[in-house]
XYZ file of C-alpha atoms in Angstrom:
390
model
C 53.685 74.364 -37.811
C 50.946 72.289 -35.245
C 53.342 69.352 -34.162
C 55.448 72.053 -32.684
C 53.214 74.771 -31.284
C 50.251 71.998 -30.078
C 50.462 71.413 -25.504
C 49.728 68.602 -23.544
C 49.034 69.100 -20.364
C 47.676 65.698 -18.607
C 47.877 62.304 -19.069
C 46.037 58.685 -18.138
C 46.721 57.336 -14.689
C 48.701 54.162 -14.971
C 46.655 51.329 -16.372
C 45.430 48.819 -14.288
C 43.530 50.257 -10.216
C 44.788 54.352 -10.888
C 43.164 54.148 -13.869
C 39.980 51.696 -13.739
C 39.355 54.820 -9.670
C 40.447 57.525 -12.171
C 37.051 55.891 -14.863
C 35.524 56.236 -11.362
C 35.568 59.707 -10.456
C 35.031 60.909 -13.573
C 32.119 59.496 -12.873
C 30.786 60.780 -10.258
C 31.590 64.177 -11.390
C 29.305 63.896 -14.409
C 27.055 62.952 -12.343
C 27.309 66.105 -10.315
C 27.949 68.532 -13.107
C 26.590 66.937 -16.095
C 23.229 70.220 -15.609
C 26.195 72.156 -15.414
C 27.599 70.914 -18.532
C 24.666 71.760 -20.386
C 24.274 74.836 -19.259
C 27.239 75.791 -20.975
C 26.841 74.408 -24.179
C 29.993 72.345 -24.286
C 31.934 69.871 -22.044
C 34.725 72.085 -20.636
C 38.633 70.929 -20.837
C 38.715 70.567 -17.257
C 36.364 67.356 -17.580
C 37.816 66.565 -20.579
C 41.249 66.391 -18.829
C 39.605 63.624 -15.978
C 38.194 62.300 -19.077
C 42.106 62.005 -20.318
C 43.160 60.175 -16.799
C 40.684 58.076 -17.077
C 42.376 56.759 -20.849
C 39.696 57.444 -22.595
C 42.069 59.146 -25.479
C 44.950 57.050 -25.029
C 42.610 54.062 -27.061
C 43.080 54.490 -30.292
C 47.002 55.814 -30.073
C 48.916 52.692 -32.225
C 51.120 50.769 -29.743
C 54.341 51.479 -32.013
C 53.796 54.883 -30.803
C 53.353 54.342 -26.778
C 49.615 53.990 -26.818
C 47.526 51.283 -25.453
C 44.488 50.967 -27.814
C 41.419 49.229 -26.440
C 39.627 46.460 -28.347
C 36.319 48.588 -29.455
C 33.967 46.181 -27.861
C 36.196 47.244 -24.362
C 36.446 51.436 -25.713
C 32.670 50.923 -25.870
C 31.318 49.359 -23.224
C 33.036 52.491 -21.502
C 31.262 54.972 -23.456
C 27.983 53.729 -23.147
C 28.804 53.479 -19.093
C 29.329 57.738 -19.186
C 26.006 57.825 -21.823
C 23.940 56.859 -19.332
C 24.623 59.569 -17.222
C 25.074 61.997 -19.470
C 25.377 61.065 -23.444
C 26.119 64.538 -24.313
C 29.381 63.633 -22.700
C 29.641 60.173 -23.696
C 29.526 61.740 -27.752
C 32.348 63.793 -26.776
C 33.923 60.445 -25.031
C 33.024 58.844 -28.007
C 36.171 60.679 -29.900
C 38.779 59.253 -28.024
C 38.404 56.867 -30.899
C 39.163 59.106 -34.042
C 43.170 58.368 -33.593
C 41.593 55.301 -35.461
C 41.533 57.788 -38.713
C 44.981 59.359 -37.747
C 46.710 55.942 -39.206
C 46.199 57.276 -42.027
C 48.961 59.782 -41.594
C 52.470 59.656 -42.760
C 54.263 57.550 -40.178
C 56.643 60.444 -39.177
C 54.028 62.514 -38.267
C 52.292 59.955 -36.038
C 55.646 59.811 -34.362
C 56.631 63.216 -34.086
C 53.318 63.770 -32.467
C 52.961 60.974 -30.245
C 56.382 61.574 -29.588
C 54.834 64.578 -27.791
C 51.555 62.534 -26.004
C 50.451 59.589 -27.007
C 46.490 61.345 -24.646
C 44.880 63.532 -27.739
C 42.369 66.055 -27.973
C 40.494 65.268 -31.361
C 37.842 67.389 -32.257
C 36.914 67.105 -36.074
C 34.137 69.836 -38.037
C 34.311 67.287 -41.182
C 31.562 69.098 -43.412
C 31.136 70.519 -45.894
C 34.049 69.215 -48.138
C 36.080 72.019 -49.462
C 37.328 72.895 -52.182
C 41.462 74.052 -51.573
C 43.669 75.546 -53.297
C 46.917 73.546 -53.834
C 50.502 75.181 -53.042
C 54.054 74.242 -52.989
C 54.200 71.895 -50.663
C 50.724 71.516 -48.726
C 46.417 73.559 -49.241
C 45.860 76.758 -48.630
C 42.102 76.581 -47.185
C 39.543 79.130 -46.287
C 35.733 77.984 -45.495
C 33.284 77.297 -42.508
C 33.073 73.804 -41.160
C 30.181 72.467 -39.533
C 29.199 70.277 -36.174
C 32.484 70.058 -34.803
C 31.778 67.883 -31.728
C 34.207 69.222 -28.220
C 35.830 72.079 -29.915
C 35.989 73.937 -27.209
C 37.826 71.538 -25.168
C 40.211 69.740 -27.958
C 44.368 69.835 -28.496
C 44.002 68.942 -32.499
C 41.304 69.980 -34.938
C 40.058 68.507 -37.895
C 38.551 70.021 -41.146
C 37.738 68.120 -44.471
C 38.884 69.110 -48.097
C 37.485 67.798 -51.331
C 39.984 65.089 -52.125
C 41.010 65.251 -56.026
C 42.050 61.817 -58.389
C 44.996 61.287 -56.024
C 42.760 60.202 -53.420
C 39.774 58.592 -55.097
C 37.369 61.347 -54.191
C 37.643 60.369 -51.096
C 37.589 63.520 -48.661
C 40.355 64.774 -46.869
C 41.245 65.638 -43.156
C 43.876 68.565 -42.117
C 44.700 68.533 -39.115
C 45.160 72.466 -37.555
C 45.718 74.183 -33.988
C 43.146 75.566 -32.623
C 44.055 79.449 -32.595
C 44.058 78.922 -36.187
C 40.334 78.607 -36.549
C 37.733 80.757 -35.420
C 34.672 78.332 -33.093
C 31.306 79.976 -34.087
C 28.837 79.427 -31.306
C 25.748 78.247 -33.537
C 24.725 75.619 -31.277
C 21.684 76.444 -30.197
C 19.892 72.375 -30.592
C 17.070 70.985 -28.075
C 19.670 67.569 -28.245
C 23.487 66.806 -27.444
C 23.919 70.552 -25.933
C 26.675 69.752 -24.454
C 28.756 68.887 -26.933
C 29.496 72.664 -28.086
C 28.654 70.470 -31.604
C 29.604 75.107 -33.197
C 30.891 75.634 -36.811
C 34.915 76.278 -37.327
C 36.152 78.225 -39.790
C 39.165 80.048 -41.055
C 40.797 82.471 -44.219
C 43.548 81.476 -46.195
C 44.827 78.910 -43.759
C 48.143 76.578 -45.117
C 48.182 73.472 -43.893
C 51.715 71.063 -44.961
C 50.695 67.808 -46.795
C 52.186 66.092 -43.556
C 49.055 66.739 -41.579
C 46.803 65.913 -44.074
C 45.049 62.155 -44.586
C 42.304 60.509 -46.150
C 39.617 59.682 -44.438
C 39.241 55.927 -43.617
C 42.356 56.125 -45.456
C 44.873 52.957 -45.595
C 47.017 53.101 -42.102
C 50.899 53.898 -42.911
C 50.840 51.352 -39.599
C 49.554 47.743 -39.414
C 47.940 46.944 -35.812
C 44.442 45.647 -34.995
C 42.729 48.319 -34.713
C 44.126 49.355 -37.823
C 42.848 47.311 -39.396
C 39.081 47.435 -38.124
C 37.466 49.089 -40.733
C 37.596 53.075 -38.931
C 34.522 54.358 -40.785
C 32.479 51.346 -39.319
C 33.729 52.095 -36.164
C 33.384 56.160 -36.761
C 29.621 55.142 -36.645
C 29.683 52.878 -34.135
C 30.975 55.444 -31.072
C 27.869 56.908 -31.735
C 25.758 54.993 -32.377
C 26.303 53.341 -28.566
C 25.426 56.668 -27.153
C 22.013 55.881 -28.208
C 22.597 52.540 -26.109
C 23.709 53.765 -23.438
C 20.642 57.151 -23.736
C 17.904 54.234 -23.563
C 19.799 52.412 -19.957
C 19.806 55.931 -18.635
C 15.937 56.162 -19.433
C 15.175 52.655 -18.333
C 17.465 52.531 -15.511
C 14.943 56.047 -14.094
C 11.521 54.427 -14.593
C 12.527 51.245 -12.826
C 13.331 53.319 -10.098
C 10.864 55.654 -10.208
C 8.307 53.596 -11.483
C 7.217 51.349 -8.376
C 5.841 54.534 -6.318
C 2.991 53.207 -3.944
C 0.594 56.037 -4.568
C -0.863 57.662 -7.953
C -1.511 61.176 -8.117
C -4.719 60.444 -9.230
C -5.464 58.003 -6.852
C -5.685 54.931 -8.902
C -3.649 52.358 -8.747
C 0.717 53.007 -8.697
C 1.729 53.748 -11.737
C 4.480 50.552 -11.275
C 2.212 48.839 -10.740
C -0.119 48.883 -13.946
C -0.025 46.391 -16.387
C 0.618 48.778 -19.141
C 3.941 49.589 -17.548
C 4.868 46.208 -16.183
C 4.705 45.417 -20.252
C 6.414 48.419 -21.463
C 9.723 48.092 -19.135
C 9.628 44.675 -20.381
C 9.067 45.000 -23.799
C 12.023 48.308 -24.147
C 14.205 46.599 -22.434
C 13.845 42.969 -24.436
C 15.206 45.357 -27.355
C 17.682 47.377 -25.922
C 19.159 44.778 -25.011
C 18.599 42.399 -27.999
C 20.175 45.278 -30.040
C 22.966 45.776 -27.824
C 23.391 42.132 -28.017
C 23.880 41.622 -32.264
C 25.691 45.618 -32.128
C 28.613 44.516 -29.523
C 28.919 40.417 -30.738
C 28.906 41.935 -34.551
C 31.920 43.748 -32.989
C 33.809 40.993 -31.472
C 33.271 38.578 -34.252
C 35.198 41.564 -36.581
C 37.630 42.279 -34.030
C 38.979 38.402 -34.048
C 39.822 38.984 -37.471
C 41.637 42.300 -36.970
C 43.058 40.691 -34.412
C 44.103 37.464 -36.050
C 45.455 39.143 -39.706
C 42.328 37.809 -41.825
C 40.383 39.102 -44.105
C 37.577 40.981 -43.351
C 35.009 41.265 -45.638
C 33.001 43.599 -47.302
C 29.847 42.278 -45.542
C 31.183 42.449 -42.251
C 31.902 45.588 -42.414
C 27.835 46.148 -44.266
C 26.774 44.317 -40.652
C 29.021 46.695 -38.610
C 26.962 49.502 -40.560
C 24.127 47.955 -39.721
C 24.567 46.854 -35.781
C 24.772 50.634 -35.399
C 22.395 52.338 -36.896
C 20.307 49.415 -35.371
C 21.409 50.424 -31.950
C 20.916 54.153 -32.676
C 17.373 53.284 -33.922
C 16.808 50.840 -30.980
C 18.213 53.485 -28.756
C 15.838 55.979 -29.517
C 12.713 53.822 -29.191
C 13.226 52.913 -26.194
C 13.522 56.190 -24.508
C 10.261 56.873 -26.427
C 9.215 54.110 -24.452
C 10.663 54.801 -21.161
C 9.058 58.537 -21.701
C 5.189 56.967 -23.075
C 5.426 54.855 -19.617
C 6.679 58.452 -17.774
C 3.588 60.727 -18.091
C 2.785 63.766 -17.933
C 5.374 64.432 -15.396
C 7.954 63.587 -17.862
C 7.294 66.990 -19.871
C 8.943 69.911 -18.196
C 12.337 70.933 -18.609
C 13.549 69.650 -15.248
C 12.335 65.232 -15.390
C 15.037 63.288 -15.409
C 14.379 61.579 -18.653
C 14.926 65.359 -20.618
C 18.255 64.590 -20.700
C 18.200 61.112 -22.186
C 15.106 62.114 -24.267
C 16.732 65.374 -25.763
C 19.886 63.298 -26.286
C 18.660 59.628 -26.701
C 17.125 61.464 -30.090
C 19.755 62.344 -32.004
C 22.288 59.957 -32.651
C 19.645 58.239 -35.477
C 19.674 61.719 -36.574
C 23.394 61.882 -38.096
C 23.907 61.097 -41.671
C 26.389 58.028 -40.400
C 23.517 56.134 -38.621
C 19.845 57.400 -40.449
C 17.927 54.707 -42.281
C 18.958 55.065 -45.525
C 22.193 53.443 -44.199
C 20.366 49.971 -43.551
C 19.796 50.746 -47.563
C 23.134 50.601 -47.653
C 23.524 47.350 -46.300
C 21.201 45.447 -47.678
C 22.514 46.426 -50.483
C 26.169 45.401 -50.544
C 24.544 42.021 -48.633
C 22.659 41.557 -51.759
C 25.885 42.199 -53.822
C 24.743 45.520 -55.126
C 26.109 49.175 -55.099
C 25.898 50.426 -51.465
C 24.791 53.704 -53.282
C 26.241 56.286 -50.714
C 30.349 57.457 -51.125
C 33.031 55.758 -48.695
C 29.785 53.096 -47.842
C 30.719 51.002 -45.898
């Protein structure tokens, strides 16, 4: 059985100075190794272990089972900081939030899992939703799933199954051991290269009922983080990588734009009106999107902590703020690329990392333009038109 076979070899440093130092060390190592991760096409397990030591992968483990759940804003600021160095690694680290999904597992399953470790590295290929065969005590699944970001460094993988009447049509997630899947190395992309979002496939794999749950389903544990909207949070942690990409891009052009000379013999690039105006507008764009993003997050989190009703409008605003953050991050890295000029077209230019990675979050199904329409529909009391939204 999965929970008997999975092994955990690393745990977070104690909360406080030791864990803060572990996070600072992980950031320093990332600056040195981010090019290596791009060449590899994934974030290797030894670096994921550094993120574990920094507490990233216990940030959504319920306190009931010994976890140290973080407020969403606190967690996402860490992901943003990672992403300002390397957005791909930020994307992989963002799945430290994924255990909010696990709260819909049977309580006994959670107790067994977290009894082994509260630092669980999860990766999932959720789509397409495969029609599994129902058998006594579980499911038999065969199929291929896409976009399993971070699958090379995960302790546990998830695959998506098509739900039925018992789930009201909502998808199931099934937990499987990495040894039970084949990773199909097909992640040949221009952006987010080191997320290693390969396909995963299984053949006639038995999955017991106790290792399945409705994605975004009713939690079996009642804590503030399990009250916070799980699907909205899943969108937010991806969107925040675009804010980090924007920050990294603007920091670069700010640090390198004030050169005293110009290759063309004209005014130094950083002293041209278009450069100064472009930088100021981009800073305003990024900071405004960021303020809306965190303000909305904190408003809903306060309701979760107080046990107050989180309304459809609250959820819609979380989704709108997430999509806006992804779109704003994209626009800011494009603005930085424009300001940097011809040199930025070379593959080795520092802005290429932020450009190529920063364009990707807004392409994600949870953050595309149609999510604005769905959010607006809900604010008007209409049907969102997207399954499981918000």
